[in-house]
Coordinates of C-alpha atoms (C1' of nucleotides) in Angstrom, one line a residue:
Chain A
M20 CA 0.6 8.9 -5.1
P21 CA -2.4 10.2 -3.3
E22 CA -2.1 13.9 -2.6
L23 CA -4.8 16.3 -1.4
P24 CA -6.9 16.1 -4.6
E25 CA -6.8 12.3 -4.7
V26 CA -7.7 12.0 -1.0
E27 CA -10.5 14.6 -1.4
T28 CA -11.8 12.8 -4.5
I29 CA -12.0 9.6 -2.5
R30 CA -13.7 11.4 0.4
R31 CA -16.4 12.9 -1.9
G32 CA -17.0 9.6 -3.5
L33 CA -17.3 7.6 -0.3
L34 CA -19.2 10.0 1.9
P35 CA -22.7 9.8 0.4
K36 CA -22.4 6.0 0.2
I37 CA -21.3 5.4 3.8
K38 CA -22.7 8.2 5.8
G39 CA -25.3 7.0 8.3
Q40 CA -24.5 3.4 7.6
R41 CA -24.1 1.0 10.5
I42 CA -21.0 -1.2 10.4
D43 CA -21.9 -4.9 10.3
G44 CA -18.4 -6.4 10.5
V45 CA -14.7 -5.8 9.9
T46 CA -11.9 -8.0 8.8
A47 CA -8.2 -7.0 8.9
D48 CA -4.9 -8.7 8.2
G49 CA -1.7 -8.4 10.2
S50 CA -0.1 -5.8 8.0
K51 CA 2.3 -3.2 9.4
V52 CA 0.0 -0.5 8.1
F53 CA -1.9 -0.8 11.4
Q54 CA -0.6 1.5 14.1
M55 CA -2.5 -0.5 16.7
D56 CA -3.5 -4.1 17.3
P57 CA -5.7 -4.8 14.2
E58 CA -7.9 -7.0 16.4
L59 CA -9.2 -3.8 18.0
L60 CA -11.0 -3.0 14.8
G61 CA -13.2 -6.1 15.1
L62 CA -13.6 -5.5 18.8
H63 CA -14.7 -1.9 18.6
I64 CA -16.0 -1.0 15.2
P65 CA -19.0 -3.3 14.5
G66 CA -22.3 -1.8 15.5
Q67 CA -21.2 1.8 15.1
V68 CA -22.6 4.2 12.6
I69 CA -20.4 6.2 10.3
C70 CA -21.3 9.8 11.2
D71 CA -19.0 11.6 8.8
L72 CA -15.9 11.3 6.7
R73 CA -13.5 14.2 6.9
R74 CA -10.1 15.0 5.5
R75 CA -7.1 16.7 7.1
A76 CA -4.1 17.1 4.8
K77 CA -3.7 13.6 3.2
Y78 CA -5.5 11.9 6.1
L79 CA -9.0 10.5 5.9
I80 CA -11.0 10.5 9.1
F81 CA -13.9 8.1 9.6
E82 CA -16.0 9.7 12.3
L83 CA -17.8 6.9 14.2
E84 CA -20.0 7.2 17.2
R85 CA -17.4 6.2 19.7
H86 CA -14.1 6.1 17.6
R87 CA -12.1 7.8 14.9
L88 CA -10.7 5.5 12.2
I89 CA -7.9 7.4 10.4
V90 CA -6.3 6.3 7.2
H91 CA -3.3 7.7 5.4
L92 CA -2.9 6.2 1.9
G93 CA 0.9 6.6 1.7
M94 CA 2.1 5.8 -1.8
T95 CA -0.2 3.1 -3.2
G96 CA -3.1 3.1 -0.8
Q97 CA -6.6 2.6 -2.2
L98 CA -10.0 3.0 -0.5
T99 CA -12.8 1.6 -2.6
L100 CA -16.4 0.5 -2.3
R101 CA -17.5 -2.9 -3.4
N102 CA -21.1 -3.5 -4.2
P103 CA -22.1 -7.2 -4.3
G104 CA -24.5 -6.4 -7.1
T105 CA -21.8 -5.2 -9.4
R106 CA -19.5 -7.5 -11.3
D107 CA -15.8 -7.3 -10.4
S108 CA -13.6 -6.0 -13.1
N109 CA -10.8 -7.8 -14.9
R110 CA -9.6 -4.6 -16.6
F111 CA -6.2 -3.2 -15.8
L112 CA -4.2 0.0 -16.2
R113 CA -0.6 -0.6 -17.3
H114 CA 2.2 1.4 -15.9
P115 CA 6.0 1.0 -16.4
V116 CA 6.9 1.4 -12.7
T117 CA 4.2 -0.2 -10.7
G118 CA 2.8 -2.4 -13.4
L119 CA -0.8 -3.6 -13.7
Q120 CA -3.4 -2.0 -11.6
R121 CA -7.1 -2.7 -11.4
T122 CA -9.2 0.1 -12.8
R123 CA -12.7 -0.9 -11.5
Q124 CA -14.3 -2.5 -8.5
H125 CA -12.3 -5.6 -7.6
A126 CA -12.4 -8.5 -5.2
P127 CA -10.0 -8.5 -2.2
D128 CA -6.5 -9.8 -2.8
R129 CA -3.3 -10.2 -0.8
H130 CA -2.8 -6.5 -0.7
T131 CA -6.3 -5.8 0.8
H132 CA -5.5 -5.0 4.5
F133 CA -9.0 -4.4 5.9
Q134 CA -12.6 -4.5 4.8
I135 CA -15.6 -2.8 6.5
H136 CA -18.8 -4.5 5.8
F137 CA -22.3 -3.0 5.9
A138 CA -25.6 -4.8 6.4
T139 CA -26.5 -3.8 2.8
G140 CA -23.8 -6.0 1.5
T141 CA -21.6 -3.1 0.5
S142 CA -18.0 -3.0 1.7
V143 CA -15.2 -0.5 2.0
F144 CA -11.8 -2.0 1.1
F145 CA -8.4 -0.7 2.0
R146 CA -5.7 -2.0 -0.3
D147 CA -2.0 -0.9 -0.3
V148 CA 0.6 -2.7 -2.3
R149 CA 3.7 -1.0 -0.9
K150 CA 2.3 -0.7 2.6
F151 CA 3.5 2.9 3.2
G152 CA 0.0 3.7 4.3
K153 CA -1.1 3.9 7.9
V154 CA -4.2 3.1 9.8
Y155 CA -5.0 4.5 13.2
L156 CA -7.9 3.9 15.7
F157 CA -8.6 6.4 18.4
D158 CA -11.3 6.5 21.0
I159 CA -13.5 9.5 20.4
S160 CA -12.5 11.1 23.7
D161 CA -8.7 10.4 23.1
E162 CA -7.2 13.8 22.5
S163 CA -3.8 12.3 21.5
V164 CA -5.3 12.3 18.0
E165 CA -4.2 15.9 17.9
I166 CA -0.6 14.8 18.1
L167 CA -1.0 13.2 14.7
F168 CA -2.1 16.5 13.2
S169 CA -0.2 19.0 15.3
R170 CA 2.7 19.5 12.9
L171 CA 0.5 20.0 9.8
G172 CA 0.5 23.4 8.1
P173 CA -2.6 25.2 6.9
E174 CA -5.2 23.6 4.6
P175 CA -4.8 25.4 1.3
F176 CA -8.5 26.0 1.0
S177 CA -9.1 27.3 4.5
E178 CA -8.9 30.7 6.0
S179 CA -5.7 29.8 7.8
Y180 CA -4.0 29.8 4.4
T181 CA -2.9 33.4 4.2
L182 CA -0.3 35.2 2.2
K183 CA 1.0 36.8 5.3
G184 CA 1.5 33.5 7.0
F185 CA 3.0 32.0 3.8
L186 CA 5.6 34.7 3.5
E187 CA 6.4 34.6 7.2
K188 CA 6.9 30.9 7.2
M189 CA 9.3 31.2 4.3
G190 CA 11.3 33.7 6.2
T191 CA 15.0 33.3 5.3
R192 CA 14.9 29.6 4.9
K193 CA 17.7 28.2 2.9
L194 CA 16.2 25.0 1.5
R195 CA 14.9 24.6 -2.1
I196 CA 11.4 25.7 -2.8
K197 CA 10.4 22.3 -4.1
S198 CA 11.4 20.7 -0.7
L199 CA 9.5 23.3 1.2
L200 CA 6.3 22.7 -0.7
L201 CA 6.6 19.0 0.1
D202 CA 6.9 19.8 3.8
Q203 CA 3.5 19.1 5.3
G204 CA 4.2 21.5 8.1
F205 CA 4.5 24.4 5.6
V206 CA 1.3 23.7 3.7
A207 CA -0.8 20.6 4.0
G208 CA -1.6 18.2 1.2
V209 CA 1.0 19.0 -1.5
G210 CA 2.9 16.0 -2.9
N211 CA 5.4 15.5 -5.7
I212 CA 3.0 15.9 -8.6
Y213 CA 1.3 19.0 -7.5
A214 CA 4.5 20.6 -6.2
D215 CA 6.0 20.3 -9.7
E216 CA 2.8 21.6 -11.3
A217 CA 2.5 24.5 -9.0
L218 CA 6.0 25.6 -9.6
F219 CA 5.5 25.4 -13.3
Q220 CA 2.4 27.5 -13.1
A221 CA 4.3 30.0 -10.9
G222 CA 7.2 30.0 -13.4
V223 CA 9.7 29.2 -10.6
Y224 CA 12.6 26.8 -11.0
P225 CA 12.2 24.0 -8.3
G226 CA 15.8 24.2 -7.1
R227 CA 15.7 27.8 -6.2
R228 CA 16.6 28.6 -2.6
V229 CA 13.6 30.1 -0.7
R230 CA 15.5 33.0 0.7
Y231 CA 16.5 34.2 -2.7
L232 CA 13.0 34.2 -4.2
R233 CA 11.5 37.5 -5.1
K234 CA 8.3 38.5 -3.4
Y235 CA 6.3 38.4 -6.6
E236 CA 7.5 34.8 -7.1
K237 CA 6.4 33.9 -3.6
V238 CA 3.0 35.4 -4.3
R239 CA 2.7 33.5 -7.5
I240 CA 3.5 30.2 -5.7
F241 CA 1.1 31.1 -3.0
E242 CA -1.7 31.4 -5.6
A243 CA -0.6 28.5 -7.7
V244 CA -0.7 25.9 -4.9
P245 CA -4.5 26.0 -4.2
D246 CA -5.1 26.6 -7.9
V247 CA -3.5 23.4 -9.1
L248 CA -5.0 21.4 -6.2
R249 CA -8.4 22.7 -7.1
K250 CA -7.9 21.7 -10.8
G251 CA -6.8 18.3 -9.6
I252 CA -10.0 17.8 -7.5
V253 CA -12.2 19.0 -10.4
A254 CA -10.5 16.4 -12.7
G255 CA -11.0 13.7 -10.1
G256 CA -7.4 13.3 -9.2
T257 CA -4.3 12.2 -11.0
T258 CA -3.7 8.5 -11.9
I259 CA 0.0 7.9 -12.6
S260 CA 0.0 4.3 -11.3
D261 CA -2.2 3.3 -8.5
F262 CA -4.7 6.0 -7.8
V263 CA -8.4 5.0 -8.2
D264 CA -11.4 6.7 -6.8
S265 CA -13.9 5.1 -4.4
D266 CA -15.6 3.4 -7.4
G267 CA -12.3 2.1 -8.7
A268 CA -12.1 4.5 -11.6
V269 CA -8.9 6.3 -12.7
G270 CA -8.6 10.1 -12.4
G271 CA -8.4 12.7 -15.1
F272 CA -5.8 15.2 -14.1
Q273 CA -2.9 13.2 -15.7
E274 CA -4.2 14.5 -19.0
Q275 CA -3.7 18.1 -17.8
L276 CA -0.2 17.8 -16.4
N277 CA 2.3 20.4 -17.8
V278 CA 5.5 18.9 -16.4
Y279 CA 5.1 15.9 -14.1
G280 CA 6.0 12.7 -16.0
R281 CA 6.7 14.7 -19.2
E282 CA 10.5 14.4 -19.3
G283 CA 11.7 14.7 -22.9
Q284 CA 8.4 16.0 -24.2
R285 CA 7.8 19.5 -25.3
C286 CA 6.4 22.3 -23.1
Y287 CA 2.8 23.2 -24.1
R288 CA 3.6 26.8 -23.5
C289 CA 7.0 27.4 -25.1
D290 CA 7.9 24.1 -26.9
S291 CA 11.1 23.6 -24.9
V292 CA 12.0 20.1 -23.8
I293 CA 10.9 19.2 -20.3
L294 CA 13.7 18.2 -18.0
K295 CA 13.9 15.9 -15.0
I296 CA 16.2 16.5 -12.0
I297 CA 16.5 15.3 -8.4
V298 CA 15.6 17.8 -5.7
G299 CA 15.5 16.5 -2.1
Q300 CA 15.7 12.9 -3.3
R301 CA 12.5 13.4 -5.3
G302 CA 12.1 13.3 -9.1
T303 CA 11.4 16.8 -10.2
H304 CA 10.1 18.0 -13.6
Y305 CA 10.3 21.5 -15.0
C306 CA 10.5 23.5 -18.2
P307 CA 14.0 25.1 -18.5
A308 CA 12.6 28.1 -20.4
C309 CA 9.4 28.8 -18.3
Q310 CA 11.2 28.2 -15.0
K311 CA 14.6 29.8 -15.2
R312 CA 17.3 29.2 -12.6
Chain B
dA23 C1' 16.8 24.6 14.8
dA24 C1' 17.4 23.7 10.2
dC25 C1' 18.5 20.8 6.8
dC26 C1' 19.8 16.5 4.6
dT27 C1' 19.9 11.4 4.1
dT28 C1' 18.2 6.9 4.9
dC29 C1' 14.8 3.7 5.4
dC30 C1' 10.4 1.3 4.8
dC31 C1' 8.0 -1.7 0.8
dT32 C1' 6.5 -4.0 -3.7
dG33 C1' 6.5 -5.1 -8.6
dA34 C1' 8.2 -4.1 -13.1
dT35 C1' 12.1 -3.7 -15.8
dG36 C1' 16.8 -4.0 -17.9
dG37 C1' 21.4 -5.8 -18.0
dC38 C1' 24.2 -9.9 -17.9
Chain C
dT4 C1' 16.2 -19.0 -17.7
dG5 C1' 17.4 -16.7 -13.5
dC6 C1' 19.5 -13.3 -10.6
dC7 C1' 20.3 -8.8 -9.1
dA8 C1' 20.3 -3.8 -9.1
dT9 C1' 17.3 0.0 -10.0
dC10 C1' 13.3 3.0 -9.6
dA11 C1' 8.9 5.1 -7.9
dG12 C1' 8.0 8.3 -3.1
dG13 C1' 5.2 10.0 1.9
dG14 C1' 6.8 10.7 6.0
dA15 C1' 9.4 9.4 10.1
dA16 C1' 13.8 8.6 12.1
dG17 C1' 18.5 9.4 12.3
dG18 C1' 22.6 12.2 11.3
dT19 C1' 25.2 16.6 10.7

DNA sequence: AACCTTCCCTGATGGC
DNA sequence: TGCCATCAGGGAAGGT
């Protein structure tokens, strides 16, 4: 599940390879991931240069000369480069939930929803098995793009992410802290994995009601969120099932997870058995000794 | 307004 | 062997 570190890892991998490249052609299928007529891609995109690739929350924004192509990877979305000079891989990563996933550059298949081709022969593929991803195309002068981002909270690495704002937004809210961290309007970019890891690092039980948190606990959560996200980026993201970077390689942060996916295993810090519960309809992992109720 | 639940979607898995 | 329920979850929609 691509969260901020996975999306940022993709951005950093793609940017140097595609910046300044002129788009030669585009192919797209009729998938529901497209939030516009997919034929508009072929109509508008070819001929334009990719000026930049930015990220806002979990969205990737391809800045073209006259358009913005915006991609949200949803649950299983992948954005990869394919170099015609490199052999496609037949290696797979095995996962009990989502099964076999390619781990290297691969040829397009039935889940590949669009391809951007460059004159060099290189392509960018968007592949999404479960189709929870979304693709948008905006004219560069279309200000309605802001509607897409208007409800997003602060970027955890920006100056808009302040303790003061963090505490104020918590206010006297009654929901559970895990659910609040998943709310993209509270802080942008946190998903299920990093929410669990941040709460472990902060030593806070995920089911705690926000209004009953002590101030020092809120401060620790405030600090833990960017900290675990940063560690995730440094490790190249987390691969539980589908995530691959722009070169098709798996991430490394799954090796550093303290609680996520570790149900029944021992806590590295205190040797207690990690538990899994449901919070806000999401699987939630925690250490009952390090994160007391 | 705040909060909670349901839905979308696919492929692997386990029970019968 | 096949069939069906179950699970994973980001985010929007619908309900209370």
